[in-house]
Short mmCIF file of C-alpha atoms and ligand atoms in Angstrom, two decimals:
data_model
loop_
_atom_site.label_atom_id
_atom_site.label_comp_id
_atom_site.label_asym_id
_atom_site.label_seq_id
_atom_site.Cartn_x
_atom_site.Cartn_y
_atom_site.Cartn_z
CA MET A 6 -17.39 -59.95 2.24
CA GLN A 7 -20.28 -62.37 1.78
CA GLY A 8 -22.77 -60.12 3.57
CA LEU A 9 -21.97 -57.03 1.51
CA SER A 10 -24.14 -55.89 -1.38
CA ALA A 11 -22.63 -55.32 -4.83
CA SER A 12 -22.69 -51.53 -4.43
CA SER A 13 -21.00 -51.53 -1.03
CA LYS A 14 -18.34 -53.90 -2.45
CA LEU A 15 -17.75 -51.39 -5.22
CA SER A 16 -17.46 -48.40 -2.87
CA LEU A 17 -15.09 -50.36 -0.63
CA ALA A 18 -12.91 -51.11 -3.66
CA VAL A 19 -12.92 -47.43 -4.65
CA LEU A 20 -11.92 -46.45 -1.11
CA VAL A 21 -8.99 -48.91 -1.16
CA VAL A 22 -7.79 -47.57 -4.52
CA VAL A 23 -8.02 -43.95 -3.33
CA PHE A 24 -6.13 -44.87 -0.15
CA LEU A 25 -3.35 -46.64 -2.13
CA LEU A 26 -3.08 -43.71 -4.56
CA SER A 27 -2.70 -41.23 -1.70
CA LEU A 28 0.01 -43.43 -0.13
CA GLU A 29 1.81 -43.50 -3.46
CA SER A 30 1.70 -39.74 -3.96
CA SER A 31 2.81 -38.93 -0.41
CA ALA A 32 5.71 -41.39 -0.83
CA SER A 33 6.90 -39.85 -4.08
CA ALA A 34 6.52 -36.34 -2.65
CA ALA A 35 8.81 -37.26 0.29
CA HIS A 36 11.80 -38.32 -1.84
CA SER A 37 12.72 -38.74 -5.44
CA ARG A 38 14.62 -42.04 -5.66
CA ARG A 39 13.59 -44.69 -8.14
CA ARG A 40 13.82 -48.37 -7.12
CA LEU A 41 15.51 -50.64 -9.64
CA VAL A 42 15.25 -54.39 -9.07
CA SER A 43 16.80 -57.09 -11.20
CA ASP A 44 16.28 -60.83 -10.88
CA ALA A 45 18.64 -61.67 -13.76
CA GLU A 46 21.97 -62.78 -12.30
CA ASP A 47 23.99 -61.26 -15.15
CA GLU A 48 22.09 -57.96 -15.17
CA PRO A 49 22.75 -56.23 -11.86
CA CYS A 50 21.62 -52.61 -11.46
CA ASN A 51 25.15 -51.68 -10.36
CA LYS A 52 28.45 -53.52 -10.16
CA MET A 53 32.07 -52.95 -9.24
CA THR A 54 35.25 -54.93 -8.71
CA LEU A 55 37.43 -53.98 -5.76
CA TYR A 56 40.54 -55.50 -4.19
CA TYR A 57 40.69 -55.96 -0.44
CA HIS A 58 44.15 -55.83 1.16
CA ASP A 59 44.48 -57.45 4.58
CA ILE A 60 47.83 -56.56 6.18
CA LEU A 61 47.99 -58.53 9.39
CA TYR A 62 49.90 -57.41 12.43
CA ASN A 63 52.84 -59.82 12.69
CA GLY A 64 53.32 -59.22 16.40
CA VAL A 65 56.83 -57.84 15.83
CA ASN A 66 57.63 -54.86 13.63
CA ASN A 67 54.78 -53.85 11.29
CA THR A 68 52.65 -51.74 13.61
CA ALA A 69 52.83 -48.81 11.18
CA ASN A 70 51.63 -50.81 8.17
CA ALA A 71 49.27 -53.35 9.70
CA THR A 72 45.58 -52.78 8.98
CA SER A 73 44.23 -55.82 10.79
CA ALA A 74 44.90 -57.71 14.00
CA ALA A 75 43.51 -60.60 16.02
CA SER A 76 41.15 -59.27 18.69
CA THR A 77 40.72 -62.59 20.50
CA LYS A 78 42.76 -65.70 21.09
CA PRO A 79 41.58 -69.04 19.70
CA THR A 80 39.18 -70.82 22.05
CA ALA A 81 40.49 -73.41 24.50
CA LEU A 82 38.48 -75.99 22.54
CA SER A 83 40.56 -75.23 19.47
CA THR A 84 43.93 -75.25 21.18
CA THR A 85 43.39 -78.30 23.38
CA HIS A 86 41.30 -80.59 21.21
CA TRP A 87 42.71 -79.91 17.71
CA LYS A 88 46.44 -80.34 17.79
CA ASN A 89 46.84 -78.54 14.47
CA GLY A 90 45.10 -75.35 15.62
CA THR A 91 42.54 -73.96 13.19
CA TYR A 92 42.10 -70.64 15.04
CA PHE A 93 38.53 -71.70 15.94
CA GLY A 94 37.05 -68.72 17.79
CA THR A 95 39.68 -66.15 16.79
CA LEU A 96 38.18 -62.84 15.69
CA VAL A 97 40.22 -60.51 13.50
CA THR A 98 39.31 -56.81 13.31
CA PHE A 99 40.27 -54.88 10.19
CA ASP A 100 40.34 -51.40 8.70
CA ASP A 101 41.65 -52.42 5.29
CA PRO A 102 42.30 -50.37 2.17
CA MET A 103 40.28 -51.23 -0.95
CA THR A 104 41.52 -50.42 -4.42
CA VAL A 105 40.31 -50.62 -8.02
CA GLY A 106 43.66 -51.98 -9.25
CA LYS A 107 45.62 -54.76 -7.58
CA ALA A 108 48.37 -52.56 -6.18
CA LEU A 109 48.31 -51.03 -2.74
CA PRO A 110 48.09 -47.25 -2.93
CA ALA A 111 51.45 -45.49 -2.96
CA ALA A 112 52.38 -43.49 0.12
CA GLY A 113 50.12 -40.48 0.50
CA GLU A 114 47.51 -41.80 -1.96
CA GLU A 115 44.00 -42.53 -0.73
CA PRO A 116 42.39 -45.93 -1.43
CA VAL A 117 38.94 -45.77 -3.08
CA ALA A 118 37.29 -47.13 0.06
CA ARG A 119 38.00 -48.86 3.34
CA ALA A 120 36.67 -52.22 4.46
CA GLN A 121 35.90 -52.00 8.18
CA GLY A 122 34.69 -54.89 10.30
CA PHE A 123 35.77 -58.39 11.25
CA TYR A 124 36.21 -62.00 10.27
CA LEU A 125 35.88 -64.86 12.66
CA TYR A 126 37.34 -68.37 12.34
CA ASP A 127 34.36 -70.65 12.84
CA LYS A 128 35.31 -74.24 12.04
CA GLN A 129 37.13 -76.71 14.29
CA GLU A 130 38.50 -79.15 11.71
CA SER A 131 39.89 -76.70 9.16
CA TYR A 132 40.20 -73.03 8.34
CA ASN A 133 36.88 -71.38 7.70
CA SER A 134 35.62 -67.92 8.45
CA TRP A 135 32.64 -65.62 8.66
CA PHE A 136 32.72 -61.98 7.52
CA GLY A 137 30.79 -58.98 8.77
CA PHE A 138 31.91 -55.59 7.48
CA SER A 139 31.15 -52.31 5.73
CA ILE A 140 32.83 -50.90 2.66
CA VAL A 141 33.07 -47.24 3.59
CA PHE A 142 33.29 -44.73 0.73
CA ASN A 143 34.36 -41.18 1.49
CA SER A 144 35.61 -39.71 -1.75
CA THR A 145 34.41 -37.21 -4.32
CA ALA A 146 33.18 -40.17 -6.44
CA HIS A 147 31.17 -41.93 -3.69
CA LYS A 148 29.95 -41.31 -0.19
CA GLY A 149 28.19 -43.96 1.85
CA THR A 150 28.50 -47.60 2.84
CA ILE A 151 27.82 -51.06 1.46
CA ASN A 152 27.23 -53.62 4.21
CA LEU A 153 28.19 -57.25 3.74
CA LEU A 154 28.02 -60.44 5.74
CA GLY A 155 28.13 -64.19 5.36
CA ALA A 156 30.12 -67.40 5.36
CA ASP A 157 33.55 -67.33 3.74
CA LEU A 158 33.76 -71.02 2.80
CA MET A 159 37.51 -71.11 2.42
CA ASP A 160 37.76 -74.51 0.69
CA GLN A 161 35.84 -73.12 -2.29
CA LYS A 162 37.59 -71.18 -5.03
CA THR A 163 34.94 -68.45 -5.00
CA ARG A 164 32.41 -67.73 -2.29
CA ASP A 165 29.45 -65.40 -2.12
CA LEU A 166 28.66 -62.95 0.64
CA SER A 167 25.32 -61.17 0.96
CA VAL A 168 25.13 -57.43 0.48
CA VAL A 169 22.48 -56.77 3.10
CA GLY A 170 22.12 -53.02 2.81
CA GLY A 171 23.72 -49.69 2.20
CA THR A 172 23.67 -45.99 3.02
CA GLY A 173 24.35 -42.72 1.21
CA ASP A 174 25.02 -43.33 -2.50
CA PHE A 175 24.13 -46.99 -1.85
CA PHE A 176 20.87 -46.28 0.00
CA MET A 177 19.02 -49.53 0.89
CA THR A 178 20.91 -51.60 -1.68
CA ARG A 179 21.06 -55.41 -1.79
CA GLY A 180 23.13 -57.87 -3.77
CA ILE A 181 25.91 -60.45 -3.83
CA ALA A 182 29.68 -60.08 -3.51
CA THR A 183 31.83 -62.88 -4.95
CA LEU A 184 35.18 -63.28 -3.20
CA GLN A 185 38.32 -64.92 -4.47
CA LEU A 186 41.83 -65.15 -3.04
CA ASP A 187 44.04 -63.15 -5.42
CA ALA A 188 47.43 -63.17 -3.66
CA TYR A 189 49.00 -63.85 -0.30
CA GLU A 190 52.32 -63.59 1.51
CA GLY A 191 52.67 -66.11 4.32
CA THR A 192 50.45 -65.19 7.25
CA VAL A 193 50.94 -61.42 7.06
CA TYR A 194 49.17 -60.38 3.87
CA PHE A 195 46.35 -61.51 1.63
CA ARG A 196 44.42 -59.86 -1.16
CA LEU A 197 40.87 -60.75 -2.10
CA LYS A 198 39.17 -59.86 -5.35
CA MET A 199 35.59 -58.83 -4.64
CA GLU A 200 33.08 -58.63 -7.46
CA ILE A 201 30.11 -56.77 -6.09
CA LYS A 202 26.83 -57.02 -7.96
CA LEU A 203 23.83 -55.09 -6.74
CA TYR A 204 20.36 -56.28 -7.68
CA GLU A 205 18.35 -53.66 -5.82
CA CYS A 206 19.33 -50.03 -6.30
CA TYR A 207 17.64 -46.77 -5.40
CA VAL A 208 18.77 -44.10 -7.82
C1 LIG B 30 60.05 -57.97 10.74
O1 LIG B 30 59.80 -59.16 11.44
C2 LIG B 30 59.68 -60.29 10.59
C3 LIG B 30 59.20 -61.44 11.44
O2 LIG B 30 59.99 -61.60 12.58
C4 LIG B 30 61.01 -60.54 9.90
O3 LIG B 30 60.89 -61.64 9.04
C5 LIG B 30 61.38 -59.29 9.08
O4 LIG B 30 62.65 -59.44 8.52
C6 LIG B 30 61.35 -58.06 9.96
N1 LIG B 30 61.50 -56.87 9.09
C7 LIG B 30 62.21 -55.82 9.44
C8 LIG B 30 62.24 -54.70 8.44
O5 LIG B 30 62.80 -55.75 10.51
C1 LIG B 31 55.67 -50.60 5.45
O1 LIG B 31 55.42 -50.60 4.05
C2 LIG B 31 56.36 -49.87 3.31
C3 LIG B 31 55.91 -49.82 1.89
O2 LIG B 31 55.12 -50.91 1.55
C4 LIG B 31 57.72 -50.56 3.46
O3 LIG B 31 58.69 -49.83 2.75
C5 LIG B 31 58.08 -50.59 4.94
O4 LIG B 31 59.26 -51.34 5.11
C6 LIG B 31 56.99 -51.25 5.74
N1 LIG B 31 57.27 -51.12 7.15
C7 LIG B 31 57.18 -52.12 7.99
C8 LIG B 31 57.49 -51.82 9.39
O5 LIG B 31 56.81 -53.23 7.64
C1 LIG B 32 43.28 -80.94 11.79
O1 LIG B 32 43.26 -82.21 12.38
C2 LIG B 32 42.10 -82.99 12.13
C3 LIG B 32 42.21 -84.29 12.88
O2 LIG B 32 42.83 -84.09 14.09
C4 LIG B 32 41.98 -83.23 10.64
O3 LIG B 32 40.78 -83.91 10.38
C5 LIG B 32 42.00 -81.91 9.89
O4 LIG B 32 42.04 -82.15 8.49
C6 LIG B 32 43.23 -81.08 10.27
N1 LIG B 32 43.12 -79.76 9.66
C7 LIG B 32 44.17 -79.15 9.08
C8 LIG B 32 43.89 -77.81 8.52
O5 LIG B 32 45.26 -79.65 9.03
C1 LIG B 33 35.69 -37.98 4.90
O1 LIG B 33 36.57 -37.13 4.21
C2 LIG B 33 36.58 -35.81 4.71
C3 LIG B 33 37.43 -34.95 3.80
O2 LIG B 33 38.68 -35.55 3.57
C4 LIG B 33 37.08 -35.83 6.15
O3 LIG B 33 37.07 -34.53 6.69
C5 LIG B 33 36.20 -36.73 6.99
O4 LIG B 33 36.71 -36.86 8.30
C6 LIG B 33 36.09 -38.10 6.36
N1 LIG B 33 35.11 -38.90 7.08
C7 LIG B 33 35.35 -40.15 7.46
C8 LIG B 33 34.21 -40.84 8.15
O5 LIG B 33 36.42 -40.69 7.27
#
């Protein structure tokens, strides 16, 4: 801008301001959501606690109840190199019920949401996994999805997944979900407590 005179600098500045104002007004005319952002960890703009129930197919007699199943076999690397087998490379697909309380819904009752996606065992030496899934809401209370992904570092008591986006009631949201093992029964069932805190909300 060195070559510009003071008056042309001023008119350029006015032009930029007018342009930004017109962008702003056309944006707010197009929709009416307000963006809430919080950078205080203990002050999310929305939060909820949900329980995730993973009922694994046991390969025998629970086809009616199972909500998840291995979609791949462990890799040859895992089964030949590691004698103890850590499922390295196994991908499990799930369509799991999610509830507000700890109990599974009684027969005929709808869960509050479903968790749909996969986890993948991704460590050779020990059990460790990676999650990618959506929490799908389709009730009178909520419609839309919250999309999560990240490392499930299984040797830690709690682990954080990223909430990378959302749709519907959770339009464009972002946040953190803290996972914790809450109960398990052998290799056929486990329940995770998920504390979901959203730090970017469009309301
Ligand atoms: C289902 O199969 C499992 C594993 O083989 C067995 O422990 C269980 O008793 C069986 N349950 C029924 C109801 O048959
Ligand atoms: C499915 O679950 C119901 C209730 O939890 C139980 O009564 C039934 O035995 C289960 N069926 C199988 C095949 O596991
Ligand atoms: C599997 O075996 C390796 C060594 O062969 C060991 O370092 C690792 O701790 C074992 N993992 C489990 C889960 O037992
Ligand atoms: C959502 O619920 C409605 C009403 O129960 C049903 O018709 C529809 O198929 C459901 N949609 C999904 C994606 O499950």
